[in-house]
XYZ file of C-alpha atoms in Angstrom:
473
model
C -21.262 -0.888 5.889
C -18.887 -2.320 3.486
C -15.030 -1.212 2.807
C -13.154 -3.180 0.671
C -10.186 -4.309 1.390
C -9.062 -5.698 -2.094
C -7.441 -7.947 -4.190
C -4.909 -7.948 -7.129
C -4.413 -8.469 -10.301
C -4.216 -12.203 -10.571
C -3.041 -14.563 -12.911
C -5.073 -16.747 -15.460
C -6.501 -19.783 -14.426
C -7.061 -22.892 -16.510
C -10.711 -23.899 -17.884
C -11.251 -26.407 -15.345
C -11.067 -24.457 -12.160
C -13.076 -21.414 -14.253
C -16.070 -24.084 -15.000
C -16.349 -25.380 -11.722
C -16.096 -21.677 -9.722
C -19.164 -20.617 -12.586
C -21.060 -24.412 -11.772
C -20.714 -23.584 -7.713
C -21.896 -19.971 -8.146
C -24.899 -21.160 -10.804
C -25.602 -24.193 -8.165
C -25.734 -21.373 -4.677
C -28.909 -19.976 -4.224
C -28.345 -16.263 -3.932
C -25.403 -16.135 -5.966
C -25.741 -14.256 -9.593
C -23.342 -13.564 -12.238
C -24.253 -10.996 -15.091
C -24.265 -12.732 -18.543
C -23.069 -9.171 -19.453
C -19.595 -9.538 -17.787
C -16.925 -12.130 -17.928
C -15.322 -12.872 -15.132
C -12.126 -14.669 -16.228
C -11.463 -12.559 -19.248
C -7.290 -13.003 -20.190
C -5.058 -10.226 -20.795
C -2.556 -10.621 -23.111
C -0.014 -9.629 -20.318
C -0.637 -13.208 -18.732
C -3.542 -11.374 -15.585
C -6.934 -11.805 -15.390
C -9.810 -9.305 -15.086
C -13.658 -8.574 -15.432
C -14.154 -7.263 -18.869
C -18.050 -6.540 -20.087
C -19.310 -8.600 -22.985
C -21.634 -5.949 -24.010
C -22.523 -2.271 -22.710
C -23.405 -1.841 -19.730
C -25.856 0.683 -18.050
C -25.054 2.833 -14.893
C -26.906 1.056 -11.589
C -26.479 -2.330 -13.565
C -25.475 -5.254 -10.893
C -22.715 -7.409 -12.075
C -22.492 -9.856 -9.235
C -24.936 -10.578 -6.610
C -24.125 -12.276 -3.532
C -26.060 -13.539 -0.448
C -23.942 -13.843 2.940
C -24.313 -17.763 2.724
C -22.054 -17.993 0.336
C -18.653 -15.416 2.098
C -16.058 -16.960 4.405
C -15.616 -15.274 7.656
C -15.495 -15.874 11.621
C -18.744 -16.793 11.940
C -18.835 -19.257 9.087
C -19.826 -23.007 9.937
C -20.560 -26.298 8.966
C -20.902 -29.629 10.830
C -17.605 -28.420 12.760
C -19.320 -25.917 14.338
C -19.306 -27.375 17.874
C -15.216 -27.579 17.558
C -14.938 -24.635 15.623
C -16.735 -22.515 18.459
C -14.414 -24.010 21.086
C -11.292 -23.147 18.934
C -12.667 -19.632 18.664
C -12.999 -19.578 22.382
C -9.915 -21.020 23.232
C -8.137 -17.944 20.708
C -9.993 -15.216 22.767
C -9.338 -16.378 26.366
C -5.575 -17.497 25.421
C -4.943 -14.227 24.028
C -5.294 -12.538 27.826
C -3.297 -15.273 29.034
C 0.989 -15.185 29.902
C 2.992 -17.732 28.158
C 2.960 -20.810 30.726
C 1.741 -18.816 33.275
C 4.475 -16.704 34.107
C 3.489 -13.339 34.532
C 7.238 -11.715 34.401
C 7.031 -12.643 30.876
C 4.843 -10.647 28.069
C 1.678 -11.709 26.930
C 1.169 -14.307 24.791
C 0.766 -12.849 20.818
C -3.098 -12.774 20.435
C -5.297 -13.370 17.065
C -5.964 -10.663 15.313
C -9.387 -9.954 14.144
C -8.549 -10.809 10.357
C -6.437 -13.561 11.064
C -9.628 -14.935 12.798
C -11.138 -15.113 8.936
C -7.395 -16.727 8.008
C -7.937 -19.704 10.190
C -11.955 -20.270 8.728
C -9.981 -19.994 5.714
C -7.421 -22.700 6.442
C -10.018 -24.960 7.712
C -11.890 -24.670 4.472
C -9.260 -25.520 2.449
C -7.976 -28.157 4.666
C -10.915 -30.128 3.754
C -10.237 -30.330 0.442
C -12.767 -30.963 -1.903
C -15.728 -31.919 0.751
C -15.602 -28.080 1.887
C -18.695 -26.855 0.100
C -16.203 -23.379 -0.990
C -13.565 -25.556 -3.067
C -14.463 -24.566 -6.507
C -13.979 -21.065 -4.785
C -10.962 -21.934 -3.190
C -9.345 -23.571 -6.587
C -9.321 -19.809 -8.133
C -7.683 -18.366 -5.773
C -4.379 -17.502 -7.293
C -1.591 -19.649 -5.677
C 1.686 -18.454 -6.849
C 0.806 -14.712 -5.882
C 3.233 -13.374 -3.481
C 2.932 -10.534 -1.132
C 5.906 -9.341 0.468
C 5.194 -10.806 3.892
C 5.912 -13.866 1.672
C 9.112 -12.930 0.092
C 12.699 -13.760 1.281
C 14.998 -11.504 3.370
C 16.913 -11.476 0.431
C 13.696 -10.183 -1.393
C 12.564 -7.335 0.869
C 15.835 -6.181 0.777
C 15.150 -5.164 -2.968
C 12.772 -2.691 -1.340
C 15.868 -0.600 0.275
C 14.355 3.292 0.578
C 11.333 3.029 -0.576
C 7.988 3.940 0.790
C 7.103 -0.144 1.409
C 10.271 -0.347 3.281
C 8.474 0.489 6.495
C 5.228 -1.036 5.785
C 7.070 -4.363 5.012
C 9.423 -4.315 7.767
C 6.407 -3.953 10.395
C 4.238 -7.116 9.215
C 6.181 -9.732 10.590
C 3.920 -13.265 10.526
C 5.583 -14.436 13.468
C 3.867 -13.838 16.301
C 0.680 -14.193 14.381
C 1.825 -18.016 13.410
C 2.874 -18.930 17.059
C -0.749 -17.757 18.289
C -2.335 -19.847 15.405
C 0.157 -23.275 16.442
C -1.344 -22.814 20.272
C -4.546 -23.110 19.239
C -4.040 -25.735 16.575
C -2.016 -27.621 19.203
C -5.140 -27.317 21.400
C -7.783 -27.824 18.826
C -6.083 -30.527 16.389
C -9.026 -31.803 14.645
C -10.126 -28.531 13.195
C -7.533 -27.596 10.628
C -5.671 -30.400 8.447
C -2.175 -30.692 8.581
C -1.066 -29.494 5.669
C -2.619 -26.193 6.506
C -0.708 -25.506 9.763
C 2.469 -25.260 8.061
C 3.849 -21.290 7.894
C 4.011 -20.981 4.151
C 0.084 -21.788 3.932
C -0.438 -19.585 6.877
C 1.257 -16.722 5.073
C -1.004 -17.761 1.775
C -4.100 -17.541 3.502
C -2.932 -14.042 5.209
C -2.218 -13.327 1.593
C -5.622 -13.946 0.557
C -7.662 -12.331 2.954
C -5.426 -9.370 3.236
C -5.791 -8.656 -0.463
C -8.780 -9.978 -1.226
C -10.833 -9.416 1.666
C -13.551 -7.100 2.168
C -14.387 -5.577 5.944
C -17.899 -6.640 6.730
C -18.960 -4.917 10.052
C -15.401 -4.705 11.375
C -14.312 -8.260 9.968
C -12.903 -9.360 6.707
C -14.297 -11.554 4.544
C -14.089 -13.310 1.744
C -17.064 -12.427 -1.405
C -16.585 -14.693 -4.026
C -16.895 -12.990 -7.577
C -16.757 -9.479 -5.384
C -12.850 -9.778 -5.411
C -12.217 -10.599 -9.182
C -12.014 -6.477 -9.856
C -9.017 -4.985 -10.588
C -7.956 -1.705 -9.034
C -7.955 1.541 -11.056
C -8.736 4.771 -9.198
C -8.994 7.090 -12.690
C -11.001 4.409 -14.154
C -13.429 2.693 -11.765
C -16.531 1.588 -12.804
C -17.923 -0.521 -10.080
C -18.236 -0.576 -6.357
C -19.467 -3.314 -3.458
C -22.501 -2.427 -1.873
C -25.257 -4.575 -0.134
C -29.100 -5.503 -0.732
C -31.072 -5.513 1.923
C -29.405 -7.515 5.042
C -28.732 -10.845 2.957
C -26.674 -9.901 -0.115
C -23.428 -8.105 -1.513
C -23.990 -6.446 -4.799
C -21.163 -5.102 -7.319
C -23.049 -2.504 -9.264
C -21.723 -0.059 -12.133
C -21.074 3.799 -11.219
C -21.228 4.325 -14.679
C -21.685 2.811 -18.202
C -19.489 0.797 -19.668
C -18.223 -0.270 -23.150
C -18.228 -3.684 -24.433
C -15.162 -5.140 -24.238
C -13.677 -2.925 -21.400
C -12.338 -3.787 -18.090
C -14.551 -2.959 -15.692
C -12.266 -1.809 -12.820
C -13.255 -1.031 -9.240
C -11.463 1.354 -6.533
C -9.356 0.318 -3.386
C -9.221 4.012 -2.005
C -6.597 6.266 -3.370
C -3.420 4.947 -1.699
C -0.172 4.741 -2.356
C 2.388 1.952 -4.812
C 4.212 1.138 -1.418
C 0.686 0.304 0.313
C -0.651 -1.049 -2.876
C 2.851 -3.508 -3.281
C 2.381 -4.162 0.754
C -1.139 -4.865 1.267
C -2.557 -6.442 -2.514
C 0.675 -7.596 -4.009
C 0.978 -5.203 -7.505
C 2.112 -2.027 -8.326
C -0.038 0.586 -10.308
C 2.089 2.466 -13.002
C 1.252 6.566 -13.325
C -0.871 5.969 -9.795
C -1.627 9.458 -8.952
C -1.607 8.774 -5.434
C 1.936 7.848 -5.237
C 4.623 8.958 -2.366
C 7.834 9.090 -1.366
C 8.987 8.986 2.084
C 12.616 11.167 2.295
C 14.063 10.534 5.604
C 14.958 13.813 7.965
C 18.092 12.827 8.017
C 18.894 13.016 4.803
C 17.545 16.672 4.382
C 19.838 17.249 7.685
C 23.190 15.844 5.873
C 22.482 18.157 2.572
C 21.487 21.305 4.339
C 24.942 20.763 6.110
C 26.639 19.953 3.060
C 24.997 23.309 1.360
C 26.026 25.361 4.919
C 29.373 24.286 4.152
C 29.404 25.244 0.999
C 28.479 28.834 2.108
C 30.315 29.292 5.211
C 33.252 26.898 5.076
C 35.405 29.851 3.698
C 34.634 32.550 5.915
C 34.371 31.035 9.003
C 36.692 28.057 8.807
C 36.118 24.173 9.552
C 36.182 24.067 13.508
C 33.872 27.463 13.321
C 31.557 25.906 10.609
C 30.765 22.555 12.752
C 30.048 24.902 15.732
C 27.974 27.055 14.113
C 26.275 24.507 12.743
C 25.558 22.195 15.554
C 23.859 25.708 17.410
C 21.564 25.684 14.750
C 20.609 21.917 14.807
C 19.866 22.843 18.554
C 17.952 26.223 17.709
C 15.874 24.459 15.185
C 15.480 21.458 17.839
C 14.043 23.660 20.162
C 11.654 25.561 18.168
C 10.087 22.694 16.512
C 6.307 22.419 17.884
C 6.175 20.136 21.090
C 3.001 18.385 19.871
C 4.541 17.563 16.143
C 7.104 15.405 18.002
C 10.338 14.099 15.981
C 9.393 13.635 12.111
C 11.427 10.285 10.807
C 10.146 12.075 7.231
C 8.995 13.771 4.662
C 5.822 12.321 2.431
C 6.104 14.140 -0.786
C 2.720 13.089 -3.271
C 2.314 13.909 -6.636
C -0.431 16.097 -4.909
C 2.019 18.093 -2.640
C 5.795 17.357 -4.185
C 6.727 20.116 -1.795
C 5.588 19.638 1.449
C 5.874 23.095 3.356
C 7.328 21.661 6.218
C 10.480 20.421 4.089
C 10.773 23.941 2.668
C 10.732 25.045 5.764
C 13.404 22.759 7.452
C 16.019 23.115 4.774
C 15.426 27.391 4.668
C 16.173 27.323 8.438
C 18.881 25.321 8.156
C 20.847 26.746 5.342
C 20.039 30.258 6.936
C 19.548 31.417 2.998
C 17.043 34.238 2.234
C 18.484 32.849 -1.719
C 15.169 31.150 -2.803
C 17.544 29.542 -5.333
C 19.897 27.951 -2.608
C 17.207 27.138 -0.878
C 15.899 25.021 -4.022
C 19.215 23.729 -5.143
C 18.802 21.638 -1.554
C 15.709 20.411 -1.784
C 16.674 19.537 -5.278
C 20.048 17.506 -4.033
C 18.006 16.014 -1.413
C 16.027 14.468 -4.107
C 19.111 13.299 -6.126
C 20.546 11.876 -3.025
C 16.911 10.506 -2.170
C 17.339 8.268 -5.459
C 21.018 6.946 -4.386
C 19.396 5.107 -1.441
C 17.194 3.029 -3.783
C 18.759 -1.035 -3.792
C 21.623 -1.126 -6.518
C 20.775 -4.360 -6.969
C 18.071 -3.221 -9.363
C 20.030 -1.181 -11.361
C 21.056 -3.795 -13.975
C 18.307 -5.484 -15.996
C 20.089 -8.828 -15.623
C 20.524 -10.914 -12.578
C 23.550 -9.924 -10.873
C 25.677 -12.849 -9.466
C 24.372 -14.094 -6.067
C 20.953 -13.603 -6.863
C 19.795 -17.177 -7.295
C 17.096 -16.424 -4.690
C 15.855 -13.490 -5.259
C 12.250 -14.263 -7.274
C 11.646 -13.016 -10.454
C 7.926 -11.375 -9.355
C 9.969 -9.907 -6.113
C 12.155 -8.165 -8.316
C 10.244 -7.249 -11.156
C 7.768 -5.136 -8.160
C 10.325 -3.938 -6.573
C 12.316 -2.310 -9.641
C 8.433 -1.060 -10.883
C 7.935 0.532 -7.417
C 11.449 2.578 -7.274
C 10.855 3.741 -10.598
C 7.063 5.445 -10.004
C 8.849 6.802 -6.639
C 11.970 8.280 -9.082
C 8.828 9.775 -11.461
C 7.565 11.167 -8.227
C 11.040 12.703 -7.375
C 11.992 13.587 -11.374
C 8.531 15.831 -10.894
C 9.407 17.569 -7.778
C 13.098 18.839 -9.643
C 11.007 19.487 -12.673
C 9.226 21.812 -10.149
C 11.841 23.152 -8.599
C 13.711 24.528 -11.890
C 10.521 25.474 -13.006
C 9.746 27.851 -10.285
C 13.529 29.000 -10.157
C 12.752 30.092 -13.703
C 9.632 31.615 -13.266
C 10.943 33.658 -9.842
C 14.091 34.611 -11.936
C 11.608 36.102 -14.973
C 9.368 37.883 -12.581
C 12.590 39.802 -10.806
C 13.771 40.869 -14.513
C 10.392 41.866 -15.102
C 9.918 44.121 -11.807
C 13.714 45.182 -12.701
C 12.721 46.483 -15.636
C 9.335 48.562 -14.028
C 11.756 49.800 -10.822
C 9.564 47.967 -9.074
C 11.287 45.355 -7.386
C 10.123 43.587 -4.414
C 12.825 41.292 -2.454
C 10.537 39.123 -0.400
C 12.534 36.421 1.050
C 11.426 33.610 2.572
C 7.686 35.097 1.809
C 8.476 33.387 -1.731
C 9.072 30.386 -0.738
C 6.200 29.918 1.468
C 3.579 31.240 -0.781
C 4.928 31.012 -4.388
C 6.672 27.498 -4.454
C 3.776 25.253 -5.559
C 1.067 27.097 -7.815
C -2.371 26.256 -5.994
C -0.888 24.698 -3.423
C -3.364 25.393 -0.741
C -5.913 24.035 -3.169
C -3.751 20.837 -3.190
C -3.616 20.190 0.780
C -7.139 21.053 0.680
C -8.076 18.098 -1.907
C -5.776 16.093 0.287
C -7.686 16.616 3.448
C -10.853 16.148 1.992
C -9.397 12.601 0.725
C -8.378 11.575 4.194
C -11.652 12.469 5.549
């Protein structure tokens, strides 16, 4: 079984390192290229993708691949005596304490993929004897993921969905397990791949560009020159027989179009974290909006409603009662919910309606939408104002210019995704407002409360949670 991992978009090459990847794949037995594709076609908008030269048939196979020609773990060459010890050493030091002392946490361990990272620096430490160098030479170099960027960087990424994701892939620990067996093992990797910057690069490469091969990630050559496109994909990795990887069309395609392949319908933030890019109109985009932020506008609605009547000391009690009440209801099992994921494919989550209807204790479907409509204005306040102006602002010599070009592309599909959920909101207001004129008008009219709210806030909404299920599954 094959899942891809994936890589990115990636930038143009020049015609040296093109001829030489085409020579190395003509010269490998096992290893075919359609004449019906190119490979390295440029974009105009300085990437590169596959594009076909002429149409192509459903079931055709664009690349062919035999094992023999992937990086992974179990990759070898005349190293392999050294290589196996260095493997060795990486498994039994990974159950080991650091010097010994067992009051002090275990050493960081290897991680599976980072396994394929080190065949990956060992390869390219050997320069142009390592029989994958005309591979190597095309992979792109000054593609950053975020585990690459600056602090000053990832701080560009303040409230948005990659926040998290970004702030939990730390390459430290990683990179001190990889110096102990370096330090251990010298002659296996060069030098000038045991620095931390072309650690990161070859995480980079497999993270994005990697393919999980019966639980490991490898590398395919010509398998990982697809671009991602989830509406449009028209090729996906399978194998033939035991030996080779395939990449075969799901459906025709036109000469001169892209041919685009799938990496699972996921999200800009995991998209931006995991292959470096950010897909605009992705309609499997999210926004995370903390609970705490729904907390601080149902309060500032409740005081809004109550303030008067009951007085400020009276209001903060009252208030703090039903933080506990609500505290104490809450399901056991869901546990403590840091936040809310609203998708274009649920932009109100029921469990946010929920939340801010208990807490404003309003049976006034339009109060109760008015919050969840501040929440998303205040939502897009937490975004970093330091991509607010489309210049530079002063102090940001080290910010990149690919840092903050991503990071301004991913709050503004999240602010789309937010935009859509008010768009929603006034739109039901409106519709729930015509329907009690209309039942006004036939003395018919039915106050449901809350009912509304729950069953009338999203049209085909239990349709939508059922796609999404089915997706996860």
């Amino acid at each position: 079984m094959v899942e891809k991992v994936a890589p990115p978009s990636t930038k143009v090459i020049g015609n040296e390192a093109k001829e030489k990847f085409l020579a190395w794949a003509d010269s490998e037995q096992g290893f075919q290229v359609s004449p019906d594709v190119d490979l390295f076609h440029a974009f105009s908008e300085g990437y590169r993708g596959v594009v076909a030269t002429k149409d192509i048939p459903r079931d055709a196979v664009l690349v062919r691949i035999a094992r023999t020609c992937c990086l992974g773990p179990e990759t070898t060459d005349e190293s392999k005596e050294s290589w196996t010890k260095a493997m060795s050493t990486s498994a039994v030091d990974a159950t080991k304490t650091i010097q010994g002392n067992s009051s002090k946490p275990p050493a960081p361990r290897l991680t599976r993929a980072c396994l394929t990272v080190l065949r990956l620096l060992h390869e390219r430490g050997l320069g142009e004897s390592s029989p994958f160098h005309s591979y190597l030479s095309v992979l792109p170099q000054d593609h950053r993921l975020p585990l690459e960027w600056t602090g000053a960087e990832v701080g560009l990424l303040q409230g948005t969905s990659a926040e998290p994701l970004v702030g939990a892939g730390s390459l430290d620990s990683q990179f001190e397990a990889f110096q102990r067996v370096v330090a251990q093992h010298p002659t296996v990797w060069a030098p000038s791949v045991c620095t931390k910057a072309a650690f990161a690069k070859g995480v980079n490469w497999v993270r994005s560009r990697g393919f999980t091969v019966m639980g490991d990630p490898h590398m395919i050559p010509g398998a990982d020159m697809f671009n991602h496109d989830p509406n449009k994909q028209s090729v996906q990795i399978g194998t033939d027989g035991e030996e080779h990887f395939v990449m075969k069309t799901v459906q025709p395609v036109k000469a001169g179009d892209e041919v685009f392949s799938s990496f699972g319908h996921i999200s800009n933030a995991q998209l931006l974290n995991s292959y470096g890019f950010v897909l605009p109109g992705n309609p499997f985009d999210t926004v995370l909006i903390p609970t705490q932020l729904v907390v601080d506008t149902c309060y500032a609605t409740f005081v809004t409603l109550e303030a008067d009547k009951l007085g400020e000391a009276e209001t903060k009690k009252t208030w703090e009662q039903r933080l506990a009440m609500f505290a104490s209801n809450r399901d056991t099992d869901e546990g403590e919910q840091e936040a809310f994921v609203v998708s274009k494919y649920d932009l109100l989550p029921e469990s946010l309606a929920d939340m801010v209807q208990i807490l404003t204790m309003s049976n006034d479907e339009e109060v109760v939408y008015a919050t969840i409509a501040a929440v998303s204005q205040a939502k897009m306040g937490q975004y970093s104002p330091l991509l607010q102006d489309a210049k530079c602002n002063p102090g940001e010599g080290a910010l990149g210019a690919d840092a903050r070009t991503l990071a301004r592309m991913l709050v503004n599909e999240e602010k789309k995704v937010l935009q859509d959920l008010r768009l929603q909101l006034m739109s039901v207001i409106l519709d729930d407002n015509e329907n009690e004129d209309k039942d006004e008008d036939g003395g018919n009219n039915d106050n449901s409360g809350r009912g509304g709210i729950a069953s009338g806030t999203i049209p085909d909404a239990s349709e939508e949670k059922d796609t999404k299920k089915r997706r996860k599954g």
